[in-house]
Every structure is written in C-alpha cells, then in structure tokens.
Coordinates of C-alpha atoms and ligand atoms in Angstrom, one line a residue:
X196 CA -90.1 116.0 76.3
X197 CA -91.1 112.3 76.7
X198 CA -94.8 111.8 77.3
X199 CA -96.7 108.7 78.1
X200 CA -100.6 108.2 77.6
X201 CA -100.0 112.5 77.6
X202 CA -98.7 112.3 80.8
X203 CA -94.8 114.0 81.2
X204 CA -92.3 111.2 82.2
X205 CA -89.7 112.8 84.6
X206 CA -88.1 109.3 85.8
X207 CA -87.2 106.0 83.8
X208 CA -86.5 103.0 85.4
X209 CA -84.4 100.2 82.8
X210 CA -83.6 96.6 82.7
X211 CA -80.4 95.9 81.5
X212 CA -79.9 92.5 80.1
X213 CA -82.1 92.2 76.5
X214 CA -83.0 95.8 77.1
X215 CA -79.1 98.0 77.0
X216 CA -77.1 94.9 75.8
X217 CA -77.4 91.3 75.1
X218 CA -74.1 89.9 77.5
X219 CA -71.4 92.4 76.3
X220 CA -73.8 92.8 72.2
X221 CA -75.1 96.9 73.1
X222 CA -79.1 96.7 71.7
X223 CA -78.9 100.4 70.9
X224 CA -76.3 103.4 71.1
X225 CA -76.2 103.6 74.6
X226 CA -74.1 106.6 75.0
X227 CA -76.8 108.6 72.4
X228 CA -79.7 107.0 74.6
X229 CA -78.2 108.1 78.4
X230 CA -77.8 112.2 75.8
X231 CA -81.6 111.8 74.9
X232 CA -82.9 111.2 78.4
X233 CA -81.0 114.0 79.5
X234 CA -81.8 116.1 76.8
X235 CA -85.5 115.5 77.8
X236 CA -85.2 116.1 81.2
X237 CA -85.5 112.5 82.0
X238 CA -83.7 111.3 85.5
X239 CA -83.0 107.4 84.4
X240 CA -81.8 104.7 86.5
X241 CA -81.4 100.8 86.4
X242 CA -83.3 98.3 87.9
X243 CA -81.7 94.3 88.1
X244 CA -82.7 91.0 89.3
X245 CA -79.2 90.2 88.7
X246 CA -77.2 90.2 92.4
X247 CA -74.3 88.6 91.3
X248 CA -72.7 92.1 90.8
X249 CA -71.9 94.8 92.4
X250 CA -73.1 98.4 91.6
X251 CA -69.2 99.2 91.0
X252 CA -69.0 96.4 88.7
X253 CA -72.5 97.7 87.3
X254 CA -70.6 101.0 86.4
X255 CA -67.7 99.4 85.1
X256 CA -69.7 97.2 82.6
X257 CA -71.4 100.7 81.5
X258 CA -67.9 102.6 80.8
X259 CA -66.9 99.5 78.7
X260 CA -69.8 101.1 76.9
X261 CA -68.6 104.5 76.9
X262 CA -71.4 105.6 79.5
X263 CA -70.4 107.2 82.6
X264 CA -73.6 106.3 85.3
X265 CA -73.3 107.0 89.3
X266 CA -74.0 105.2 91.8
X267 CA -77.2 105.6 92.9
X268 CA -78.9 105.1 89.4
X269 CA -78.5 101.1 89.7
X270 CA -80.4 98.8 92.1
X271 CA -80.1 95.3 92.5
X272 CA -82.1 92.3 93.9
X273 CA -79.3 92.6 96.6
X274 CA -80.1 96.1 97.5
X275 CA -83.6 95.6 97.2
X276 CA -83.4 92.8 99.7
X277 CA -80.9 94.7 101.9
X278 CA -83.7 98.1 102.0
X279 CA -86.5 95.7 102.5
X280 CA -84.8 93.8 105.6
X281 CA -83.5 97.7 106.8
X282 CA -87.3 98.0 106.9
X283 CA -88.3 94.9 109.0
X284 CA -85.0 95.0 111.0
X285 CA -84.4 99.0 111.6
X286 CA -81.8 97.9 114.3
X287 CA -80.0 95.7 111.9
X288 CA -77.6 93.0 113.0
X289 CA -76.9 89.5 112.8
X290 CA -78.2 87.7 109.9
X291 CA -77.8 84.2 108.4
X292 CA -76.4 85.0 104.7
X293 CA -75.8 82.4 101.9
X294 CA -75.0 84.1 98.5
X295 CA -72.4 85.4 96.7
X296 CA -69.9 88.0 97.6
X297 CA -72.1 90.9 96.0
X298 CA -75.0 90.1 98.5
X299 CA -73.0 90.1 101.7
X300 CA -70.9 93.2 100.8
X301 CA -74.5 94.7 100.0
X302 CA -76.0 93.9 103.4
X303 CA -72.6 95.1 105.0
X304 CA -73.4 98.7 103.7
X305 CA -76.9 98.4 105.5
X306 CA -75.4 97.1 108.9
X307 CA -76.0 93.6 108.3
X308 CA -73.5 90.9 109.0
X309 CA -73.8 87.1 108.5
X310 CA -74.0 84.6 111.8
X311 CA -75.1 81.4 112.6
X312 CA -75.6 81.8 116.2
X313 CA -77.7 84.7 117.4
X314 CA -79.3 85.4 113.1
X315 CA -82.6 87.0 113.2
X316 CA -83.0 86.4 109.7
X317 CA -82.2 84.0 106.4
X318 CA -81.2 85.7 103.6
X319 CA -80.2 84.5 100.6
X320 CA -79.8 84.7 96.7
X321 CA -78.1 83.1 93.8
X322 CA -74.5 81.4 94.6
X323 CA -72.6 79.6 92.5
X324 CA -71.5 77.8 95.2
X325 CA -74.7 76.0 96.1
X326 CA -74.5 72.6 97.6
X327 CA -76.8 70.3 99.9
X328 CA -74.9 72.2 102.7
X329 CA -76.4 75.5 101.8
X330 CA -79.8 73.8 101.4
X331 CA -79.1 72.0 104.9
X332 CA -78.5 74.9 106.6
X333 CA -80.4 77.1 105.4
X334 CA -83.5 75.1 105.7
X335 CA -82.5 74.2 109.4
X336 CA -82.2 77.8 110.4
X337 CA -85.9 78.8 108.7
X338 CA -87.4 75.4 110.4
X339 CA -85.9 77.3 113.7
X340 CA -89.0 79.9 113.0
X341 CA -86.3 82.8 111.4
X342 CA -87.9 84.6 108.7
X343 CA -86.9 84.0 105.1
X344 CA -85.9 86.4 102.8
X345 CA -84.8 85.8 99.2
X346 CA -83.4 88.0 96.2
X347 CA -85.6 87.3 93.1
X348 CA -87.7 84.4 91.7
X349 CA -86.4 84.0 88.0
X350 CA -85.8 80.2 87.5
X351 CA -83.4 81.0 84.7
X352 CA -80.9 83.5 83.4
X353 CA -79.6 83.8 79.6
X354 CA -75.7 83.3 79.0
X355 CA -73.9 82.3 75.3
X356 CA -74.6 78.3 76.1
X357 CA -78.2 79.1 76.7
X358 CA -80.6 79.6 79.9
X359 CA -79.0 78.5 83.0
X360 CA -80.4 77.8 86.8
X361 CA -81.0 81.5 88.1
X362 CA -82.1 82.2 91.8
X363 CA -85.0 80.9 90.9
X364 CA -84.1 77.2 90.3
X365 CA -81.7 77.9 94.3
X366 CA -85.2 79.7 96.1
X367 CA -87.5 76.3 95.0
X368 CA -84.8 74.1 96.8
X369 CA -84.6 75.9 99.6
X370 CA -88.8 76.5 99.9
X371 CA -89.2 72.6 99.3
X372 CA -86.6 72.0 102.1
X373 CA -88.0 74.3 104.9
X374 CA -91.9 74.5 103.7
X375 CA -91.8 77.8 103.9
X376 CA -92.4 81.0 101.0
X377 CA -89.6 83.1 101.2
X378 CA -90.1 87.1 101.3
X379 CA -89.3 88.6 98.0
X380 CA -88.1 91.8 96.9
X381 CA -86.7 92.1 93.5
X382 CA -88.8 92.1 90.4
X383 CA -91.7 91.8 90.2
X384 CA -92.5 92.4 93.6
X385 CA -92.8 96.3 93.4
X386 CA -90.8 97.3 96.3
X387 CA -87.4 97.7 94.3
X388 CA -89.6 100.4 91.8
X389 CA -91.0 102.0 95.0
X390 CA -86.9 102.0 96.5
X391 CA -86.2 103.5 92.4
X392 CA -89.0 106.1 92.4
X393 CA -87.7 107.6 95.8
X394 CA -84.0 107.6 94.5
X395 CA -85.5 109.7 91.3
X396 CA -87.8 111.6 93.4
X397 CA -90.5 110.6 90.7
X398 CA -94.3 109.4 91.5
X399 CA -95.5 106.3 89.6
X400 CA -97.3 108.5 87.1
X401 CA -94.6 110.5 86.1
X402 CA -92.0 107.3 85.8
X403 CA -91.6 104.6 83.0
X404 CA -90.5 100.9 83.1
X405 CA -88.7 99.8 80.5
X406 CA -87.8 95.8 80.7
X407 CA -88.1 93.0 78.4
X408 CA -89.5 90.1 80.6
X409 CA -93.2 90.5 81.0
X410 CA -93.3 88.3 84.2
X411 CA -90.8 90.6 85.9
X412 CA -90.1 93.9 84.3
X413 CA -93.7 94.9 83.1
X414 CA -95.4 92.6 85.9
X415 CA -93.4 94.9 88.8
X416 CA -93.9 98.6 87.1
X417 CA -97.4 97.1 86.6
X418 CA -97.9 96.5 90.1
X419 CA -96.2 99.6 91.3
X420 CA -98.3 102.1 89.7
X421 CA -95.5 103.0 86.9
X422 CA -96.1 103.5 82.9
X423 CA -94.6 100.8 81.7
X424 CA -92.8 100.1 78.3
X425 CA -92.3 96.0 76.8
X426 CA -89.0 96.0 74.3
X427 CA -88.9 92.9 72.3
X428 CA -85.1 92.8 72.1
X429 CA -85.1 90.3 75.1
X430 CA -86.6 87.6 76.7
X431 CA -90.6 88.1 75.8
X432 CA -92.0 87.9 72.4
X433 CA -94.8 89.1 70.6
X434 CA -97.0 86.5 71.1
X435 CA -96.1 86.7 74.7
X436 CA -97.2 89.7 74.5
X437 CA -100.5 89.3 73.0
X438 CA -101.3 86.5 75.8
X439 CA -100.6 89.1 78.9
X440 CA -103.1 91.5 80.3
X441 CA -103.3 94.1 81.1
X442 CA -100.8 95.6 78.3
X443 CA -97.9 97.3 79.3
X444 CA -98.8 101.5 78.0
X445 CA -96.2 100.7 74.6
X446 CA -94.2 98.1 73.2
X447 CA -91.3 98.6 71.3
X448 CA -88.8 96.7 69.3
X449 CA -85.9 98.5 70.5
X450 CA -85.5 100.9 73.8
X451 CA -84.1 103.1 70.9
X452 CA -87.8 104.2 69.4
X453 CA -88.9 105.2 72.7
X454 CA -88.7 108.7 72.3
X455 CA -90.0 108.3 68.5
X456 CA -92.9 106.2 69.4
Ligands
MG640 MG1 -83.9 91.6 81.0

C-alpha cells in the first residue's frame, strides 16, 4: 500500500508532460507504473493544463505507450473550464468561444455552444489561430459586461525548439485588452483537483499530486487540500524547490521511486 505522511493514499492525481513523458521520451516504464498503482489499490487519473487535446487523443498518446487508460481518468483545462461554467450556467447555452477545436467540442458535451449574438459568457483558451481579431472580439464582448472565463495561466509550454507562448502569453492579451481578470480553472486553481477527487471518489487526505511545476501542479494539490508529490524530471528544479514554501509532502527524481520512497 502507498502511504503518505502514514496516511493510505487511495487516489493519485498526475501531470503528464515532464512527469509520464518528455513530448513522445516516456520518464519511467509507464505500463509497470499504471501495474503498481493497481497493485496498491491506487485509483490514478490525469490532470492537464494542456487543452489542445482531446481526452480521445489523451488515450491514444497513452496506447502509443502500451497503456490502456479510460476516459474518465484524464481532465483537461478544457473540461475544467467546461464543469466550472456547468456550475455558474446550470442552464447552459449560448456562449462566445475562441479556442481550439478541443475546447469547443469540450463545451459541446456540456451543452454549450459558441455565438456572438445572444453569449452569456467568454470563454477562451489557447489557439493557434490567435490574431488581433480574436483579441478584438473578444475584448469587445467582455467590455459588453459578459463574464470572462479562461483555461489556464501558464505563459509558456515546452516543445523540441524550446518554451513557446502557452495560454498564458493569449490570457495577458486578452486581460490587457478588456481590463478585466478572467476566471480560471485549470491548474493551480484547485477546482480541476476538487472535479478529480470526485471522479476518484477520494477526499484530499487520502489523494496524491504528482506534477513537476511547482507554480501549477504542487501550488493546485497544495491549495486543494491533497498530499502532494514534486518530480524533478520536469520543469522545476531543486533549487526551485528549496525557494517554495510550504514543501510539497516528497520530492522525487522520478515518478518511478514513489512507491520506494
Ligand atoms: Mg508538467
């Protein structure tokens, strides 16, 4: 059994990216890790700031990896967002989208559809297709007094030719445009580990976040109530970690040692 600070860890919620693999590299033998967590009675899903993708694409990326997951074990900033505006909008509707193809099929599934004319809501995330257009419009529609809702705040995302504008860099544009703070609900706000928790049926001191981004991963099981768990095969480094408090529960060079630690 996998025990944290001697409490028994039922759920696990991962990062993917510097945590599983680095872009298609695996970090650890992912097929052996998936064995172990059900070997120790461990329900595991997979948390992602990412919303480019869909969860079928998810699932496809882990059989490439010889790792059969279902559906319900990965959640996205776009499904975050989607369950957060399901919350605020239990009638669902109309809604200004601009994002990728990933985050309007998302909202689809929540009863959500994009217009201009009768939106109750912005929502957006990262597009590839960003132009002043995008920044235009949107920032008109949120002047109008529609709430804004965004996917995630990471400025930056890793790829081979180094760290590229993430949603981040797309959300400042739109804020300086409009004046207004968007609403949030990927990492590290700790709603998408609250949505996770209730998909594993786990309460925060019974479930573990594994991530390698201190200012995302640890910062939003932090803030959720959840063990949490800093791998250095990512993004933060040891002396990142010596600068943050309070300290995520164990730090770990590899997802691997976590149930050897
Ligand atoms: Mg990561």
């Amino acid at each position: 059994m996998l025990h944290v600070n001697g409490k028994r860890i039922k759920g696990a919620i991962l990062d993917m990216d510097g945590v599983l693999w680095r872009h298609t590299d695996p970090l650890c033998d992912i097929p052996q890790l998936f064995k172990t967590f059900t070997d120790n009675q461990v329900k595991v899903m997979m948390a992602t700031n990412n919303g480019l993708h869909t969860v079928d694409e998810h699932i496809e990326k882990f059989r490439l990896f010889n790792t059969k997951i279902e559906p319900w074990q990965i959640m996205t900033s776009a499904i975050a967002t989607a369950a957060l505006l399901k919350k605020h909008f239990p009638n669902e509707g109309p809604v200004y989208i601009a994002g990728e193809a990933a985050l309007i099929k998302t909202l689809e599934e929540f009863g959500f559809h994009h217009s201009e004319k009768d939106a109750q809501a912005v929502v957006a995330g990262l597009t590839k297709k960003f132009t002043y257009e995008t920044i235009k419009n949107t920032s008109l529609a949120i002047q109008k007094g529609l709430p804004f809702y965004f996917t995630n705040p990471d400025p930056t995302y890793p790829s081979p030719e180094g760290n590229i504008p993430g949603a981040g860099t797309l959300l400042a544009a739109i804020e300086a445009a409009s004046g207004v703070k968007a609403i949030l609900a990927g990492k590290p706000l700790p709603f998408s580990f609250e949505v996770g928790m209730k998909r594993l049926k786990t309460k925060p001191d019974e479930t573990v976040v594994v991530g390698d981004r201190l200012t995302t991963d640890i910062l939003g099981g932090q803030e959720a109530g959840c063990f949490t768990a800093l791998v250095l095969s990512g993004v933060s480094t040891i002396s990142d970690y010596e600068a943050w408090e309070p300290k995520p529960n164990l730090l770990l060079e590899n997802i691997s040692e976590l149930f050897n630690q």
